[in-house]
Amino acid sequence: MKIKAFRKAHFNAAHRLYRKDWSDEKNFQVFGKCSNPKFHGHNYELVVAVTGEIDPETGYLIDLKILKDHIKNEVEEYMDHKNLNEEVEEFATLNPTVENIAVVIWDRLRKKLASKYDIEVTLYETPRNFVTYKGE
Ligand code: NI
């Protein structure tokens, strides 16, 4: 019997989508306003889903306090109010698109959570634009 638990979180961060090997004009053609050389911010909304079995001893799938603390340490304190391109090492050479941010968050949480859990990350860059990633 599988059950899925969810935890929501939020962070604000700045980014610029661009390739260093492209001109500003080409970056603007591909990435639009998100390639603004002066950067800009988004209010990211995160939903982390953890799937697994209920522990018969505790009745828990996972202690949600533990999940909350990992999200706080690995995502919120790591990315909130940061310039992703300049201050978050994963994006030194990786374009901080919502897709890549979701993958980075998943990788960071995967290292912290027991392998018996399946993890799925849903990341909203705007209320209408979001992605999901579950490590596949
Ligand atoms: Ni943007």
Tab-separated table of N, CA, C and O and ligand atoms in Angstrom:
chain	number	residue	atom	x	y	z
A	1	MET	N	0.847	-1.195	0.000
A	1	MET	CA	0.000	0.000	0.000
A	1	MET	C	0.883	1.245	0.000
A	1	MET	O	1.707	1.417	0.894
A	2	LYS	N	0.721	2.050	-1.011
A	2	LYS	CA	1.539	3.260	-1.126
A	2	LYS	C	0.710	4.480	-0.738
A	2	LYS	O	-0.479	4.557	-1.055
A	3	ILE	N	1.363	5.405	-0.073
A	3	ILE	CA	0.710	6.675	0.261
A	3	ILE	C	1.678	7.801	-0.072
A	3	ILE	O	2.897	7.598	-0.094
A	4	LYS	N	1.111	8.958	-0.384
A	4	LYS	CA	1.934	10.093	-0.808
A	4	LYS	C	1.671	11.279	0.113
A	4	LYS	O	0.514	11.611	0.362
A	5	ALA	N	2.731	11.865	0.624
A	5	ALA	CA	2.620	13.054	1.475
A	5	ALA	C	3.220	14.245	0.737
A	5	ALA	O	4.156	14.092	-0.055
A	6	PHE	N	2.671	15.411	0.998
A	6	PHE	CA	3.095	16.633	0.315
A	6	PHE	C	3.527	17.680	1.327
A	6	PHE	O	2.942	17.789	2.398
A	7	ARG	N	4.527	18.463	0.942
A	7	ARG	CA	4.919	19.608	1.738
A	7	ARG	C	5.150	20.774	0.774
A	7	ARG	O	5.851	20.621	-0.232
A	8	LYS	N	4.545	21.905	1.092
A	8	LYS	CA	4.699	23.098	0.255
A	8	LYS	C	5.760	24.019	0.840
A	8	LYS	O	5.929	24.083	2.068
A	9	ALA	N	6.427	24.749	-0.023
A	9	ALA	CA	7.413	25.733	0.420
A	9	ALA	C	7.459	26.849	-0.612
A	9	ALA	O	6.829	26.767	-1.682
A	10	HIS	N	8.205	27.857	-0.275
A	10	HIS	CA	8.220	29.064	-1.098
A	10	HIS	C	9.595	29.709	-1.008
A	10	HIS	O	10.209	29.697	0.053
A	11	PHE	N	10.057	30.268	-2.114
A	11	PHE	CA	11.252	31.112	-2.048
A	11	PHE	C	11.209	32.126	-3.177
A	11	PHE	O	10.545	31.929	-4.193
A	12	ASN	N	11.900	33.228	-2.957
A	12	ASN	CA	12.067	34.252	-3.991
A	12	ASN	C	13.506	34.181	-4.466
A	12	ASN	O	14.411	34.040	-3.638
A	13	ALA	N	13.695	34.316	-5.764
A	13	ALA	CA	15.071	34.319	-6.257
A	13	ALA	C	15.139	35.069	-7.575
A	13	ALA	O	14.142	35.198	-8.290
A	14	ALA	N	16.339	35.570	-7.857
A	14	ALA	CA	16.588	36.271	-9.122
A	14	ALA	C	17.334	35.350	-10.074
A	14	ALA	O	18.057	34.448	-9.649
A	15	HIS	N	17.115	35.583	-11.356
A	15	HIS	CA	17.885	34.822	-12.332
A	15	HIS	C	17.990	35.587	-13.645
A	15	HIS	O	17.354	36.611	-13.852
A	16	ARG	N	18.839	35.070	-14.483
A	16	ARG	CA	18.894	35.490	-15.872
A	16	ARG	C	19.058	34.225	-16.694
A	16	ARG	O	19.969	33.419	-16.415
A	17	LEU	N	18.195	34.057	-17.708
A	17	LEU	CA	18.348	32.921	-18.620
A	17	LEU	C	19.163	33.383	-19.814
A	17	LEU	O	18.776	34.323	-20.509
A	18	TYR	N	20.304	32.757	-19.997
A	18	TYR	CA	21.129	33.126	-21.152
A	18	TYR	C	22.237	32.102	-21.342
A	18	TYR	O	22.523	31.292	-20.451
A	19	ARG	N	22.807	32.145	-22.513
A	19	ARG	CA	24.020	31.383	-22.791
A	19	ARG	C	25.135	32.387	-23.016
A	19	ARG	O	24.980	33.323	-23.799
A	20	LYS	N	26.254	32.126	-22.361
A	20	LYS	CA	27.388	33.056	-22.485
A	20	LYS	C	27.912	33.115	-23.919
A	20	LYS	O	28.445	34.130	-24.342
A	21	ASP	N	27.739	31.998	-24.639
A	21	ASP	CA	28.290	31.949	-25.996
A	21	ASP	C	27.331	32.541	-27.035
A	21	ASP	O	27.622	32.479	-28.227
A	22	TRP	N	26.192	33.072	-26.601
A	22	TRP	CA	25.274	33.747	-27.516
A	22	TRP	C	25.303	35.247	-27.264
A	22	TRP	O	25.554	35.695	-26.140
A	23	SER	N	24.979	36.020	-28.314
A	23	SER	CA	24.860	37.473	-28.165
A	23	SER	C	23.629	37.809	-27.326
A	23	SER	O	22.724	36.986	-27.158
A	24	ASP	N	23.593	39.058	-26.818
A	24	ASP	CA	22.397	39.499	-26.086
A	24	ASP	C	21.156	39.411	-26.985
A	24	ASP	O	20.072	39.059	-26.508
A	25	GLU	N	21.329	39.696	-28.275
A	25	GLU	CA	20.174	39.651	-29.193
A	25	GLU	C	19.634	38.229	-29.311
A	25	GLU	O	18.423	38.009	-29.249
A	26	LYS	N	20.546	37.273	-29.488
A	26	LYS	CA	20.079	35.890	-29.623
A	26	LYS	C	19.455	35.407	-28.307
A	26	LYS	O	18.429	34.727	-28.310
A	27	ASN	N	20.085	35.770	-27.183
A	27	ASN	CA	19.500	35.388	-25.890
A	27	ASN	C	18.099	35.965	-25.744
A	27	ASN	O	17.190	35.289	-25.251
A	28	PHE	N	17.903	37.201	-26.190
A	28	PHE	CA	16.575	37.807	-26.064
A	28	PHE	C	15.572	37.097	-26.965
A	28	PHE	O	14.420	36.880	-26.570
A	29	GLN	N	16.036	36.706	-28.168
A	29	GLN	CA	15.128	35.984	-29.085
A	29	GLN	C	14.645	34.678	-28.455
A	29	GLN	O	13.485	34.301	-28.593
A	30	VAL	N	15.547	33.975	-27.772
A	30	VAL	CA	15.217	32.649	-27.237
A	30	VAL	C	14.541	32.737	-25.872
A	30	VAL	O	13.555	32.051	-25.613
A	31	PHE	N	15.083	33.591	-25.002
A	31	PHE	CA	14.626	33.600	-23.600
A	31	PHE	C	13.752	34.800	-23.245
A	31	PHE	O	13.241	34.867	-22.122
A	32	GLY	N	13.592	35.744	-24.185
A	32	GLY	CA	12.715	36.882	-23.946
A	32	GLY	C	13.135	37.681	-22.730
A	32	GLY	O	14.328	37.834	-22.461
A	33	LYS	N	12.133	38.157	-21.987
A	33	LYS	CA	12.418	39.027	-20.844
A	33	LYS	C	13.263	38.327	-19.783
A	33	LYS	O	13.928	38.986	-18.992
A	34	CYS	N	13.216	37.005	-19.757
A	34	CYS	CA	14.010	36.274	-18.764
A	34	CYS	C	15.507	36.357	-19.058
A	34	CYS	O	16.318	35.902	-18.251
A	35	SER	N	15.900	36.939	-20.213
A	35	SER	CA	17.329	37.112	-20.480
A	35	SER	C	17.813	38.517	-20.124
A	35	SER	O	18.961	38.861	-20.442
A	36	ASN	N	16.984	39.306	-19.483
A	36	ASN	CA	17.385	40.659	-19.061
A	36	ASN	C	18.757	40.628	-18.374
A	36	ASN	O	18.905	39.980	-17.333
A	37	PRO	N	19.764	41.316	-18.949
A	37	PRO	CA	21.116	41.256	-18.357
A	37	PRO	C	21.177	41.783	-16.928
A	37	PRO	O	22.138	41.505	-16.211
A	38	LYS	N	20.175	42.547	-16.520
A	38	LYS	CA	20.160	43.090	-15.147
A	38	LYS	C	19.453	42.149	-14.161
A	38	LYS	O	19.204	42.538	-13.022
A	39	PHE	N	19.073	40.973	-14.627
A	39	PHE	CA	18.378	39.989	-13.781
A	39	PHE	C	16.947	40.444	-13.449
A	39	PHE	O	16.578	41.580	-13.708
A	40	HIS	N	16.164	39.518	-12.881
A	40	HIS	CA	14.794	39.798	-12.443
A	40	HIS	C	14.408	38.665	-11.505
A	40	HIS	O	15.084	37.626	-11.456
A	41	GLY	N	13.321	38.828	-10.783
A	41	GLY	CA	12.971	37.834	-9.771
A	41	GLY	C	11.689	37.086	-10.058
A	41	GLY	O	10.871	37.512	-10.892
A	42	HIS	N	11.555	35.960	-9.403
A	42	HIS	CA	10.307	35.192	-9.421
A	42	HIS	C	9.974	34.772	-7.997
A	42	HIS	O	10.866	34.592	-7.161
A	43	ASN	N	8.679	34.563	-7.757
A	43	ASN	CA	8.204	33.972	-6.504
A	43	ASN	C	7.963	32.498	-6.783
A	43	ASN	O	6.943	32.137	-7.370
A	44	TYR	N	8.904	31.681	-6.407
A	44	TYR	CA	8.799	30.254	-6.696
A	44	TYR	C	7.974	29.557	-5.621
A	44	TYR	O	8.194	29.773	-4.422
A	45	GLU	N	7.045	28.740	-6.067
A	45	GLU	CA	6.255	27.910	-5.156
A	45	GLU	C	6.660	26.455	-5.407
A	45	GLU	O	6.700	25.996	-6.554
A	46	LEU	N	6.967	25.770	-4.325
A	46	LEU	CA	7.472	24.405	-4.417
A	46	LEU	C	6.505	23.445	-3.721
A	46	LEU	O	6.006	23.752	-2.635
A	47	VAL	N	6.259	22.315	-4.364
A	47	VAL	CA	5.519	21.233	-3.714
A	47	VAL	C	6.391	19.984	-3.814
A	47	VAL	O	6.780	19.583	-4.918
A	48	VAL	N	6.728	19.417	-2.671
A	48	VAL	CA	7.514	18.186	-2.649
A	48	VAL	C	6.584	17.052	-2.237
A	48	VAL	O	5.920	17.134	-1.195
A	49	ALA	N	6.543	16.013	-3.064
A	49	ALA	CA	5.726	14.839	-2.753
A	49	ALA	C	6.645	13.667	-2.442
A	49	ALA	O	7.620	13.414	-3.161
A	50	VAL	N	6.344	12.981	-1.363
A	50	VAL	CA	7.105	11.805	-0.949
A	50	VAL	C	6.152	10.616	-0.944
A	50	VAL	O	5.078	10.691	-0.339
A	51	THR	N	6.532	9.536	-1.623
A	51	THR	CA	5.684	8.348	-1.713
A	51	THR	C	6.384	7.160	-1.064
A	51	THR	O	7.602	6.995	-1.219
A	52	GLY	N	5.624	6.354	-0.338
A	52	GLY	CA	6.182	5.153	0.279
A	52	GLY	C	5.118	4.424	1.068
A	52	GLY	O	3.922	4.625	0.863
A	53	GLU	N	5.585	3.592	1.978
A	53	GLU	CA	4.694	2.761	2.800
A	53	GLU	C	4.502	3.400	4.173
A	53	GLU	O	5.426	4.020	4.699
A	54	ILE	N	3.350	3.180	4.760
A	54	ILE	CA	3.117	3.629	6.139
A	54	ILE	C	3.880	2.700	7.087
A	54	ILE	O	3.776	1.474	6.992
A	55	ASP	N	4.662	3.301	7.972
A	55	ASP	CA	5.365	2.539	8.998
A	55	ASP	C	4.341	2.032	10.011
A	55	ASP	O	3.654	2.842	10.649
A	56	PRO	N	4.191	0.695	10.167
A	56	PRO	CA	3.141	0.191	11.054
A	56	PRO	C	3.357	0.584	12.517
A	56	PRO	O	2.395	0.635	13.289
A	57	GLU	N	4.600	0.866	12.873
A	57	GLU	CA	4.893	1.203	14.266
A	57	GLU	C	4.443	2.628	14.612
A	57	GLU	O	3.872	2.881	15.669
A	58	THR	N	4.716	3.562	13.682
A	58	THR	CA	4.411	4.974	13.967
A	58	THR	C	3.129	5.443	13.284
A	58	THR	O	2.548	6.450	13.681
A	59	GLY	N	2.721	4.753	12.227
A	59	GLY	CA	1.604	5.258	11.435
A	59	GLY	C	2.011	6.359	10.471
A	59	GLY	O	1.174	6.891	9.745
A	60	TYR	N	3.314	6.674	10.453
A	60	TYR	CA	3.832	7.712	9.554
A	60	TYR	C	4.321	7.101	8.246
A	60	TYR	O	4.906	6.014	8.244
A	61	LEU	N	4.167	7.867	7.162
A	61	LEU	CA	4.965	7.620	5.956
A	61	LEU	C	6.360	8.210	6.197
A	61	LEU	O	7.385	7.547	6.010
A	62	ILE	N	6.368	9.470	6.588
A	62	ILE	CA	7.610	10.180	6.904
A	62	ILE	C	7.235	11.212	7.955
A	62	ILE	O	6.116	11.739	7.937
A	63	ASP	N	8.129	11.483	8.863
A	63	ASP	CA	7.901	12.559	9.830
A	63	ASP	C	7.963	13.875	9.047
A	63	ASP	O	9.026	14.254	8.542
A	64	LEU	N	6.829	14.555	8.925
A	64	LEU	CA	6.778	15.758	8.075
A	64	LEU	C	7.655	16.880	8.625
A	64	LEU	O	8.059	17.768	7.870
A	65	LYS	N	7.977	16.805	9.891
A	65	LYS	CA	8.925	17.783	10.460
A	65	LYS	C	10.313	17.590	9.835
A	65	LYS	O	11.014	18.562	9.543
A	66	ILE	N	10.683	16.341	9.614
A	66	ILE	CA	11.986	16.048	9.000
A	66	ILE	C	11.996	16.519	7.546
A	66	ILE	O	12.955	17.133	7.080
A	67	LEU	N	10.891	16.244	6.833
A	67	LEU	CA	10.795	16.714	5.445
A	67	LEU	C	10.859	18.238	5.406
A	67	LEU	O	11.579	18.820	4.584
A	68	LYS	N	10.124	18.872	6.309
A	68	LYS	CA	10.127	20.337	6.390
A	68	LYS	C	11.543	20.871	6.605
A	68	LYS	O	11.963	21.833	5.957
A	69	ASP	N	12.292	20.247	7.507
A	69	ASP	CA	13.643	20.726	7.805
A	69	ASP	C	14.585	20.541	6.620
A	69	ASP	O	15.423	21.405	6.344
A	70	HIS	N	14.457	19.431	5.898
A	70	HIS	CA	15.312	19.237	4.717
A	70	HIS	C	14.988	20.272	3.642
A	70	HIS	O	15.892	20.808	2.995
A	71	ILE	N	13.713	20.543	3.438
A	71	ILE	CA	13.336	21.556	2.434
A	71	ILE	C	13.860	22.927	2.866
A	71	ILE	O	14.381	23.688	2.046
A	72	LYS	N	13.756	23.198	4.154
A	72	LYS	CA	14.249	24.486	4.657
A	72	LYS	C	15.759	24.618	4.415
A	72	LYS	O	16.236	25.630	3.896
A	73	ASN	N	16.513	23.570	4.756
A	73	ASN	CA	17.974	23.654	4.644
A	73	ASN	C	18.449	23.584	3.199
A	73	ASN	O	19.360	24.320	2.806
A	74	GLU	N	17.869	22.669	2.434
A	74	GLU	CA	18.392	22.382	1.088
A	74	GLU	C	17.839	23.315	0.020
A	74	GLU	O	18.439	23.442	-1.049
A	75	VAL	N	16.681	23.926	0.277
A	75	VAL	CA	16.060	24.766	-0.753
A	75	VAL	C	15.890	26.201	-0.255
A	75	VAL	O	16.450	27.131	-0.839
A	76	GLU	N	15.128	26.373	0.816
A	76	GLU	CA	14.769	27.740	1.208
A	76	GLU	C	16.004	28.534	1.619
A	76	GLU	O	16.274	29.604	1.083
A	77	GLU	N	16.767	27.999	2.565
A	77	GLU	CA	17.932	28.768	3.002
A	77	GLU	C	19.005	28.814	1.920
A	77	GLU	O	19.801	29.742	1.869
A	78	TYR	N	19.003	27.834	1.034
A	78	TYR	CA	20.012	27.755	-0.022
A	78	TYR	C	19.702	28.694	-1.189
A	78	TYR	O	20.623	29.211	-1.824
A	79	MET	N	18.412	28.915	-1.474
A	79	MET	CA	18.054	29.675	-2.678
A	79	MET	C	17.299	30.968	-2.407
A	79	MET	O	17.270	31.847	-3.275
A	80	ASP	N	16.664	31.090	-1.224
A	80	ASP	CA	15.787	32.242	-1.008
A	80	ASP	C	16.580	33.550	-1.008
A	80	ASP	O	17.620	33.657	-0.350
A	81	HIS	N	16.072	34.521	-1.760
A	81	HIS	CA	16.685	35.851	-1.876
A	81	HIS	C	18.101	35.790	-2.444
A	81	HIS	O	18.936	36.648	-2.160
A	82	LYS	N	18.357	34.774	-3.269
A	82	LYS	CA	19.661	34.651	-3.926
A	82	LYS	C	19.531	35.011	-5.405
A	82	LYS	O	18.456	34.886	-5.997
A	83	ASN	N	20.656	35.429	-5.946
A	83	ASN	CA	20.796	35.500	-7.389
A	83	ASN	C	21.277	34.112	-7.815
A	83	ASN	O	22.414	33.729	-7.524
A	84	LEU	N	20.400	33.353	-8.452
A	84	LEU	CA	20.707	31.941	-8.726
A	84	LEU	C	21.948	31.803	-9.592
A	84	LEU	O	22.790	30.934	-9.340
A	85	ASN	N	22.088	32.648	-10.617
A	85	ASN	CA	23.243	32.544	-11.501
A	85	ASN	C	24.555	32.762	-10.750
A	85	ASN	O	25.548	32.090	-11.016
A	86	GLU	N	24.539	33.712	-9.840
A	86	GLU	CA	25.798	34.164	-9.239
A	86	GLU	C	26.068	33.587	-7.858
A	86	GLU	O	27.199	33.608	-7.398
A	87	GLU	N	25.030	33.104	-7.179
A	87	GLU	CA	25.220	32.711	-5.780
A	87	GLU	C	24.936	31.247	-5.491
A	87	GLU	O	25.176	30.795	-4.365
A	88	VAL	N	24.377	30.528	-6.452
A	88	VAL	CA	24.052	29.114	-6.215
A	88	VAL	C	24.920	28.291	-7.166
A	88	VAL	O	24.810	28.388	-8.387
A	89	GLU	N	25.815	27.491	-6.587
A	89	GLU	CA	26.910	26.928	-7.388
A	89	GLU	C	26.421	26.042	-8.526
A	89	GLU	O	27.060	25.999	-9.580
A	90	GLU	N	25.298	25.351	-8.341
A	90	GLU	CA	24.804	24.487	-9.420
A	90	GLU	C	24.536	25.271	-10.714
A	90	GLU	O	24.558	24.703	-11.802
A	91	PHE	N	24.242	26.589	-10.570
A	91	PHE	CA	23.874	27.370	-11.747
A	91	PHE	C	25.032	28.209	-12.288
A	91	PHE	O	24.830	29.064	-13.148
A	92	ALA	N	26.232	27.942	-11.803
A	92	ALA	CA	27.398	28.644	-12.344
A	92	ALA	C	27.536	28.328	-13.836
A	92	ALA	O	27.940	29.181	-14.621
A	93	THR	N	27.182	27.092	-14.213
A	93	THR	CA	27.300	26.695	-15.616
A	93	THR	C	26.001	26.085	-16.145
A	93	THR	O	25.991	25.499	-17.224
A	94	LEU	N	24.920	26.210	-15.388
A	94	LEU	CA	23.634	25.597	-15.771
A	94	LEU	C	22.587	26.699	-15.800
A	94	LEU	O	22.463	27.452	-14.838
A	95	ASN	N	21.848	26.789	-16.910
A	95	ASN	CA	20.850	27.845	-17.036
A	95	ASN	C	19.750	27.648	-15.987
A	95	ASN	O	19.155	26.561	-15.921
A	96	PRO	N	19.447	28.657	-15.153
A	96	PRO	CA	18.463	28.470	-14.080
A	96	PRO	C	17.017	28.582	-14.560
A	96	PRO	O	16.241	29.406	-14.073
A	97	THR	N	16.668	27.744	-15.521
A	97	THR	CA	15.266	27.629	-15.950
A	97	THR	C	14.481	26.926	-14.847
A	97	THR	O	15.057	26.245	-13.984
A	98	VAL	N	13.169	27.035	-14.902
A	98	VAL	CA	12.358	26.345	-13.893
A	98	VAL	C	12.603	24.830	-13.969
A	98	VAL	O	12.597	24.141	-12.941
A	99	GLU	N	12.872	24.323	-15.175
A	99	GLU	CA	13.169	22.894	-15.325
A	99	GLU	C	14.431	22.517	-14.544
A	99	GLU	O	14.447	21.560	-13.765
A	100	ASN	N	15.512	23.289	-14.803
A	100	ASN	CA	16.783	22.960	-14.148
A	100	ASN	C	16.737	23.204	-12.640
A	100	ASN	O	17.367	22.455	-11.880
A	101	ILE	N	15.992	24.212	-12.200
A	101	ILE	CA	15.880	24.449	-10.757
A	101	ILE	C	15.180	23.261	-10.099
A	101	ILE	O	15.592	22.795	-9.029
A	102	ALA	N	14.139	22.744	-10.743
A	102	ALA	CA	13.422	21.579	-10.192
A	102	ALA	C	14.356	20.373	-10.079
A	102	ALA	O	14.331	19.644	-9.074
A	103	VAL	N	15.190	20.154	-11.088
A	103	VAL	CA	16.126	19.027	-11.052
A	103	VAL	C	17.145	19.205	-9.923
A	103	VAL	O	17.449	18.255	-9.183
A	104	VAL	N	17.655	20.421	-9.768
A	104	VAL	CA	18.624	20.688	-8.692
A	104	VAL	C	17.975	20.447	-7.322
A	104	VAL	O	18.579	19.827	-6.433
A	105	ILE	N	16.745	20.910	-7.142
A	105	ILE	CA	16.049	20.701	-5.864
A	105	ILE	C	15.861	19.210	-5.619
A	105	ILE	O	16.113	18.710	-4.514
A	106	TRP	N	15.447	18.493	-6.631
A	106	TRP	CA	15.243	17.045	-6.487
A	106	TRP	C	16.554	16.356	-6.097
A	106	TRP	O	16.581	15.531	-5.174
A	107	ASP	N	17.641	16.715	-6.783
A	107	ASP	CA	18.946	16.100	-6.472
A	107	ASP	C	19.356	16.374	-5.033
A	107	ASP	O	19.871	15.485	-4.344
A	108	ARG	N	19.132	17.592	-4.564
A	108	ARG	CA	19.531	17.944	-3.197
A	108	ARG	C	18.698	17.188	-2.173
A	108	ARG	O	19.224	16.711	-1.161
A	109	LEU	N	17.401	17.055	-2.419
A	109	LEU	CA	16.534	16.339	-1.473
A	109	LEU	C	16.777	14.832	-1.535
A	109	LEU	O	16.703	14.141	-0.518
A	110	ARG	N	17.066	14.323	-2.733
A	110	ARG	CA	17.324	12.888	-2.888
A	110	ARG	C	18.464	12.434	-1.975
A	110	ARG	O	18.430	11.333	-1.420
A	111	LYS	N	19.475	13.296	-1.842
A	111	LYS	CA	20.641	12.948	-1.012
A	111	LYS	C	20.288	12.904	0.467
A	111	LYS	O	20.996	12.290	1.261
A	112	LYS	N	19.205	13.559	0.862
A	112	LYS	CA	18.848	13.667	2.282
A	112	LYS	C	17.792	12.658	2.719
A	112	LYS	O	17.666	12.370	3.911
A	113	LEU	N	16.987	12.183	1.774
A	113	LEU	CA	15.853	11.330	2.151
A	113	LEU	C	16.175	9.867	1.868
A	113	LEU	O	16.828	9.546	0.874
A	114	ALA	N	15.705	9.006	2.742
A	114	ALA	CA	15.976	7.572	2.613
A	114	ALA	C	15.524	7.069	1.243
A	114	ALA	O	14.517	7.519	0.692
A	115	SER	N	16.291	6.092	0.721
A	115	SER	CA	16.026	5.614	-0.635
A	115	SER	C	14.698	4.878	-0.744
A	115	SER	O	14.203	4.652	-1.851
A	116	LYS	N	14.078	4.509	0.392
A	116	LYS	CA	12.770	3.838	0.324
A	116	LYS	C	11.668	4.784	-0.136
A	116	LYS	O	10.576	4.328	-0.470
A	117	TYR	N	11.954	6.074	-0.143
A	117	TYR	CA	10.959	7.054	-0.579
A	117	TYR	C	11.158	7.428	-2.040
A	117	TYR	O	12.287	7.651	-2.472
A	118	ASP	N	10.045	7.545	-2.781
A	118	ASP	CA	10.079	8.184	-4.095
A	118	ASP	C	9.783	9.669	-3.885
A	118	ASP	O	8.922	10.020	-3.068
A	119	ILE	N	10.485	10.501	-4.609
A	119	ILE	CA	10.339	11.955	-4.454
A	119	ILE	C	9.887	12.559	-5.775
A	119	ILE	O	10.411	12.197	-6.836
A	120	GLU	N	8.929	13.474	-5.683
A	120	GLU	CA	8.517	14.233	-6.866
A	120	GLU	C	8.481	15.713	-6.491
A	120	GLU	O	7.915	16.087	-5.464
A	121	VAL	N	9.102	16.522	-7.315
A	121	VAL	CA	9.174	17.959	-7.090
A	121	VAL	C	8.297	18.657	-8.123
A	121	VAL	O	8.400	18.374	-9.321
A	122	THR	N	7.421	19.535	-7.646
A	122	THR	CA	6.651	20.410	-8.529
A	122	THR	C	7.075	21.830	-8.216
A	122	THR	O	7.075	22.236	-7.049
A	123	LEU	N	7.483	22.555	-9.241
A	123	LEU	CA	7.988	23.911	-9.026
A	123	LEU	C	7.251	24.883	-9.938
A	123	LEU	O	7.250	24.723	-11.163
A	124	TYR	N	6.625	25.873	-9.291
A	124	TYR	CA	5.921	26.939	-10.020
A	124	TYR	C	6.845	28.141	-10.139
A	124	TYR	O	7.331	28.644	-9.125
A	125	GLU	N	7.055	28.603	-11.367
A	125	GLU	CA	7.801	29.847	-11.553
A	125	GLU	C	6.840	31.037	-11.558
A	125	GLU	O	7.185	32.144	-11.138
A	126	THR	N	5.635	30.799	-12.051
A	126	THR	CA	4.540	31.763	-11.976
A	126	THR	C	3.312	30.936	-11.603
A	126	THR	O	3.354	29.698	-11.656
A	127	PRO	N	2.199	31.599	-11.240
A	127	PRO	CA	1.021	30.803	-10.883
A	127	PRO	C	0.555	29.873	-12.007
A	127	PRO	O	-0.111	28.868	-11.750
A	128	ARG	N	0.923	30.174	-13.254
A	128	ARG	CA	0.432	29.368	-14.364
A	128	ARG	C	1.487	28.494	-15.017
A	128	ARG	O	1.142	27.634	-15.831
A	129	ASN	N	2.759	28.725	-14.697
A	129	ASN	CA	3.839	27.956	-15.326
A	129	ASN	C	4.549	27.113	-14.274
A	129	ASN	O	5.131	27.663	-13.332
A	130	PHE	N	4.498	25.804	-14.463
A	130	PHE	CA	5.161	24.938	-13.493
A	130	PHE	C	5.596	23.647	-14.155
A	130	PHE	O	5.132	23.299	-15.241
A	131	VAL	N	6.543	22.983	-13.494
A	131	VAL	CA	7.078	21.709	-13.995
A	131	VAL	C	7.044	20.691	-12.859
A	131	VAL	O	6.973	21.056	-11.679
A	132	THR	N	7.124	19.431	-13.233
A	132	THR	CA	7.315	18.382	-12.224
A	132	THR	C	8.498	17.527	-12.643
A	132	THR	O	8.774	17.350	-13.831
A	133	TYR	N	9.214	17.017	-11.624
A	133	TYR	CA	10.363	16.146	-11.882
A	133	TYR	C	10.414	15.086	-10.793
A	133	TYR	O	10.269	15.392	-9.614
A	134	LYS	N	10.599	13.829	-11.214
A	134	LYS	CA	10.692	12.757	-10.232
A	134	LYS	C	11.892	11.841	-10.479
A	134	LYS	O	11.876	10.667	-10.138
A	135	GLY	N	12.915	12.421	-11.091
A	135	GLY	CA	14.171	11.694	-11.189
A	135	GLY	C	14.245	10.731	-12.356
A	135	GLY	O	15.120	9.855	-12.376
A	136	GLU	N	13.372	10.878	-13.327
A	136	GLU	CA	13.388	9.969	-14.481
A	136	GLU	C	13.915	10.681	-15.717
A	136	GLU	O	13.712	11.870	-15.860
B	1	NI	NI	12.541	34.639	-15.405
